[in-house]
């Protein structure tokens, strides 16, 4: 027997007609309304994010394509800058959505039901944003197909030994699986939307719902397939960020070649992704008036996870420094000193520790965990801290290569900073389009909750 | 032309009661529901087998073999010398095969769903939109024109509306 979550208690108490049918209709109405009745604020936010995407990302990128990579702060030996930081950051953000959703589905955790859809969408959009950074980072993105293992007349296949090639496989698999997972979990809801809309929307949702009628047969196969997707996605998500870490760890560069990087990156990714979920569901709750479905208890649950992840992340971070220090390799020592004691990196390092290790400890207190404002502030801090973590791995390590004649201080140029801002606009734009065109809360699973509680 | 009788129920227990009686009389029944009711309906309709797992497993094995072949054959046919490093070695084979194992596992599961669920299907089939909102529906195949008997059982069990659907 499934367990109910607490979020629909309020919904049931508020409902005038305490019958299952009335409640189910209310759930349908509330969630479809979020898609069909958007206020002027929605269009303003969508317009601004689209404008930001064009102005901060597309136009500077076109300028960079025409002029060349010399516009960036990248130069030998700092050939990786904040484009790579952004790539790792967005892959990290993607990590909690589908992974958490899959784990909570397998373990039948009830509080998953109201938040998993938006978390899965977050995964897909952030992987997409990350993937675009590969193109931005490439001087000649039109040669991208060189990375795809296609037989060709050049008699040259891709280099399978390169960790960058591992990335292509890992991210391609993750993006495909996340999209399938998101879509399959939404089919019954797309059918529910199909029956409530008219005009062009009806045509689109009829196609997307695949002819779903909700027969026992369809439910059976959906549940079976969905379970397998969930089981396959858990090891996949773990492998993806491990592989991203090997872009660095399989090199010979001091500061990169750390054996702890795979678990460090995976924990960091789940940490930043969970913080991303907090920020997103808080915005969703407020703007789409989803207070009845996304309750402070959801924040409490994800915050508990954040405390645990914060402690693990801090432990691995200390471990990374201590093992490098204990090895007493002069190159490692130099990078360590450069990162920890030399401005501006030393200030950024202290800020990172404050945001990722110190402030999240406030979540030990129940009042903080249930406070949505504080949760959002702490989660935003975590994501700033996690971006800094990636910056502090990439920038100082490449700036100090083995011989002083190769030293180079890397500072991102305006174009890199602009494209970074543009990526946040792009992500926001995609998410706003998602809440408009896709049921952002699972209608059928919230209904299941109502049904279970009514029986009680 | 097969006629289907559709009974709309507000309460799942009533539907199960009607379903049990119709099943005992030898009718072919199925249900429409706004939420998954497989836990309640399976004892009535019998547990369905799950051949998707075989497809998932086949997909995973296919993906694993594909990954190994992809990472071993091209480097031998088109060697890419890289400063004395081996032409192919174990770590990339393991990592890339791991990814293709999962990718093919997912894709074969998707194929399994399409094969077994009958979706996508855009033909007209017996359906009531209320089943996407808050009601349950019992679908009974009526090849022998026994509408009156089916209707009586459904109404007695608590069906709100009963009607015929021909497709």
mmCIF file of C-alpha atoms in Angstrom, chain A residues 87-242:
data_model
loop_
_atom_site.group_PDB
_atom_site.id
_atom_site.type_symbol
_atom_site.label_atom_id
_atom_site.label_comp_id
_atom_site.label_asym_id
_atom_site.label_seq_id
_atom_site.Cartn_x
_atom_site.Cartn_y
_atom_site.Cartn_z
ATOM 1 C CA UNK A 87 29.737 23.369 -18.359
ATOM 2 C CA UNK A 88 30.582 21.506 -15.133
ATOM 3 C CA UNK A 89 28.247 23.753 -13.105
ATOM 4 C CA UNK A 90 25.208 23.094 -15.324
ATOM 5 C CA UNK A 91 25.925 19.369 -15.515
ATOM 6 C CA UNK A 92 26.089 19.484 -11.708
ATOM 7 C CA UNK A 93 22.748 21.295 -11.458
ATOM 8 C CA UNK A 94 21.202 18.571 -13.577
ATOM 9 C CA UNK A 95 22.217 15.920 -11.126
ATOM 10 C CA UNK A 96 19.621 16.057 -8.468
ATOM 11 C CA UNK A 97 16.508 16.243 -10.615
ATOM 12 C CA UNK A 98 16.333 12.922 -12.388
ATOM 13 C CA UNK A 99 18.564 11.107 -9.894
ATOM 14 C CA UNK A 100 16.534 12.177 -6.873
ATOM 15 C CA UNK A 101 13.280 11.532 -8.685
ATOM 16 C CA UNK A 102 14.408 8.021 -9.654
ATOM 17 C CA UNK A 103 15.665 7.150 -6.163
ATOM 18 C CA UNK A 104 12.529 8.507 -4.494
ATOM 19 C CA UNK A 105 10.363 6.606 -7.003
ATOM 20 C CA UNK A 106 12.106 3.302 -6.363
ATOM 21 C CA UNK A 107 11.857 3.805 -2.594
ATOM 22 C CA UNK A 108 8.212 4.982 -2.937
ATOM 23 C CA UNK A 109 8.889 8.179 -1.004
ATOM 24 C CA UNK A 110 5.602 10.103 -0.836
ATOM 25 C CA UNK A 111 6.896 13.691 -0.823
ATOM 26 C CA UNK A 112 8.378 13.181 -4.274
ATOM 27 C CA UNK A 113 5.009 13.420 -6.007
ATOM 28 C CA UNK A 114 4.477 17.182 -6.089
ATOM 29 C CA UNK A 115 8.015 18.227 -6.932
ATOM 30 C CA UNK A 116 9.591 15.595 -9.135
ATOM 31 C CA UNK A 117 8.264 16.838 -12.479
ATOM 32 C CA UNK A 118 9.859 20.271 -12.176
ATOM 33 C CA UNK A 119 13.055 18.682 -10.827
ATOM 34 C CA UNK A 120 13.246 16.382 -13.865
ATOM 35 C CA UNK A 121 12.665 19.318 -16.194
ATOM 36 C CA UNK A 122 15.454 21.155 -14.400
ATOM 37 C CA UNK A 123 17.718 18.206 -15.206
ATOM 38 C CA UNK A 124 16.913 18.202 -18.873
ATOM 39 C CA UNK A 125 17.256 21.956 -19.331
ATOM 40 C CA UNK A 126 20.489 22.200 -17.396
ATOM 41 C CA UNK A 127 22.069 19.330 -19.380
ATOM 42 C CA UNK A 128 21.008 21.175 -22.512
ATOM 43 C CA UNK A 129 22.570 24.409 -21.248
ATOM 44 C CA UNK A 130 25.757 22.544 -20.339
ATOM 45 C CA UNK A 131 25.893 20.868 -23.746
ATOM 46 C CA UNK A 132 25.698 24.266 -25.462
ATOM 47 C CA UNK A 133 28.801 25.349 -23.562
ATOM 48 C CA UNK A 134 30.771 22.698 -25.420
ATOM 49 C CA UNK A 135 29.850 24.523 -28.640
ATOM 50 C CA UNK A 136 30.644 27.918 -27.137
ATOM 51 C CA UNK A 137 34.022 26.652 -26.012
ATOM 52 C CA UNK A 138 34.859 25.256 -29.441
ATOM 53 C CA UNK A 139 36.499 27.719 -31.773
ATOM 54 C CA UNK A 140 34.864 26.036 -34.757
ATOM 55 C CA UNK A 141 31.583 24.532 -33.531
ATOM 56 C CA UNK A 142 30.606 23.557 -37.068
ATOM 57 C CA UNK A 143 33.237 20.809 -36.762
ATOM 58 C CA UNK A 144 31.371 19.257 -33.840
ATOM 59 C CA UNK A 145 30.640 16.120 -35.860
ATOM 60 C CA UNK A 146 34.326 15.234 -35.492
ATOM 61 C CA UNK A 147 33.403 14.157 -31.969
ATOM 62 C CA UNK A 148 30.728 11.782 -33.158
ATOM 63 C CA UNK A 149 31.953 8.267 -33.989
ATOM 64 C CA UNK A 150 30.843 8.250 -37.627
ATOM 65 C CA UNK A 151 32.618 6.237 -40.298
ATOM 66 C CA UNK A 152 34.012 8.742 -42.759
ATOM 67 C CA UNK A 153 36.347 9.155 -45.693
ATOM 68 C CA UNK A 154 39.026 10.845 -43.619
ATOM 69 C CA UNK A 155 40.008 7.392 -42.314
ATOM 70 C CA UNK A 156 40.057 9.005 -38.898
ATOM 71 C CA UNK A 157 37.869 7.870 -36.077
ATOM 72 C CA UNK A 158 37.416 9.704 -32.811
ATOM 73 C CA UNK A 159 39.945 9.220 -30.049
ATOM 74 C CA UNK A 160 38.139 6.861 -27.683
ATOM 75 C CA UNK A 161 40.934 7.212 -25.121
ATOM 76 C CA UNK A 162 40.122 10.876 -24.556
ATOM 77 C CA UNK A 163 38.030 11.746 -21.472
ATOM 78 C CA UNK A 164 36.336 14.399 -23.629
ATOM 79 C CA UNK A 165 35.058 11.526 -25.749
ATOM 80 C CA UNK A 166 33.728 9.854 -22.576
ATOM 81 C CA UNK A 167 31.780 13.077 -22.000
ATOM 82 C CA UNK A 168 30.093 12.865 -25.384
ATOM 83 C CA UNK A 169 28.808 9.373 -24.567
ATOM 84 C CA UNK A 170 27.894 10.126 -20.956
ATOM 85 C CA UNK A 171 26.069 13.375 -21.647
ATOM 86 C CA UNK A 172 24.353 12.017 -24.757
ATOM 87 C CA UNK A 173 23.084 9.020 -22.779
ATOM 88 C CA UNK A 174 22.060 11.160 -19.815
ATOM 89 C CA UNK A 175 20.185 13.685 -21.924
ATOM 90 C CA UNK A 176 18.340 10.955 -23.856
ATOM 91 C CA UNK A 177 17.434 9.001 -20.718
ATOM 92 C CA UNK A 178 16.359 12.102 -18.771
ATOM 93 C CA UNK A 179 14.112 13.242 -21.621
ATOM 94 C CA UNK A 180 12.517 9.784 -21.878
ATOM 95 C CA UNK A 181 12.059 9.611 -18.090
ATOM 96 C CA UNK A 182 10.438 13.053 -18.007
ATOM 97 C CA UNK A 183 8.176 12.325 -20.950
ATOM 98 C CA UNK A 184 6.991 8.905 -19.814
ATOM 99 C CA UNK A 185 6.109 10.118 -16.342
ATOM 100 C CA UNK A 186 4.012 12.849 -17.956
ATOM 101 C CA UNK A 187 1.920 10.843 -20.450
ATOM 102 C CA UNK A 188 -1.191 10.444 -18.201
ATOM 103 C CA UNK A 189 -1.051 14.152 -17.348
ATOM 104 C CA UNK A 190 -0.707 15.148 -20.988
ATOM 105 C CA UNK A 191 -3.881 13.138 -21.624
ATOM 106 C CA UNK A 192 -5.616 14.959 -18.765
ATOM 107 C CA UNK A 193 -4.579 18.274 -20.315
ATOM 108 C CA UNK A 194 -5.705 17.049 -23.767
ATOM 109 C CA UNK A 195 -9.247 16.606 -22.473
ATOM 110 C CA UNK A 196 -9.420 20.100 -21.022
ATOM 111 C CA UNK A 197 -7.997 22.306 -23.766
ATOM 112 C CA UNK A 198 -9.231 23.347 -27.195
ATOM 113 C CA UNK A 199 -7.828 24.578 -30.513
ATOM 114 C CA UNK A 200 -4.144 24.187 -31.361
ATOM 115 C CA UNK A 201 -3.389 23.026 -27.832
ATOM 116 C CA UNK A 202 -5.782 20.099 -28.296
ATOM 117 C CA UNK A 203 -3.887 18.947 -31.398
ATOM 118 C CA UNK A 204 -0.505 19.155 -29.684
ATOM 119 C CA UNK A 205 -1.566 17.372 -26.483
ATOM 120 C CA UNK A 206 -3.480 14.698 -28.432
ATOM 121 C CA UNK A 207 -0.233 13.861 -30.209
ATOM 122 C CA UNK A 208 1.884 14.055 -27.069
ATOM 123 C CA UNK A 209 -0.533 11.884 -25.036
ATOM 124 C CA UNK A 210 -0.112 9.091 -27.643
ATOM 125 C CA UNK A 211 -3.774 8.116 -27.345
ATOM 126 C CA UNK A 212 -3.609 7.430 -23.606
ATOM 127 C CA UNK A 213 -6.969 6.445 -22.100
ATOM 128 C CA UNK A 214 -5.899 5.271 -18.661
ATOM 129 C CA UNK A 215 -6.755 1.582 -19.131
ATOM 130 C CA UNK A 216 -5.454 -0.914 -16.582
ATOM 131 C CA UNK A 217 -3.343 -2.281 -19.427
ATOM 132 C CA UNK A 218 -1.685 1.091 -20.144
ATOM 133 C CA UNK A 219 -1.073 1.822 -16.483
ATOM 134 C CA UNK A 220 0.535 -1.589 -16.062
ATOM 135 C CA UNK A 221 3.009 -1.111 -18.899
ATOM 136 C CA UNK A 222 3.745 2.482 -18.021
ATOM 137 C CA UNK A 223 4.551 1.520 -14.450
ATOM 138 C CA UNK A 224 6.775 -1.374 -15.575
ATOM 139 C CA UNK A 225 8.711 0.694 -18.115
ATOM 140 C CA UNK A 226 9.003 3.646 -15.754
ATOM 141 C CA UNK A 227 10.457 1.414 -13.026
ATOM 142 C CA UNK A 228 13.139 0.193 -15.416
ATOM 143 C CA UNK A 229 13.943 3.739 -16.504
ATOM 144 C CA UNK A 230 14.328 4.726 -12.847
ATOM 145 C CA UNK A 231 16.594 1.769 -12.095
ATOM 146 C CA UNK A 232 18.803 2.485 -15.120
ATOM 147 C CA UNK A 233 19.042 6.204 -14.455
ATOM 148 C CA UNK A 234 20.552 5.932 -10.956
ATOM 149 C CA UNK A 235 23.893 4.345 -12.020
ATOM 150 C CA UNK A 236 23.889 6.524 -15.134
ATOM 151 C CA UNK A 237 23.673 9.760 -13.149
ATOM 152 C CA UNK A 238 26.511 8.643 -10.899
ATOM 153 C CA UNK A 239 28.644 7.780 -13.912
ATOM 154 C CA UNK A 240 28.015 11.089 -15.694
ATOM 155 C CA UNK A 241 29.594 13.353 -13.129
ATOM 156 C CA UNK A 242 32.355 10.837 -12.446
#
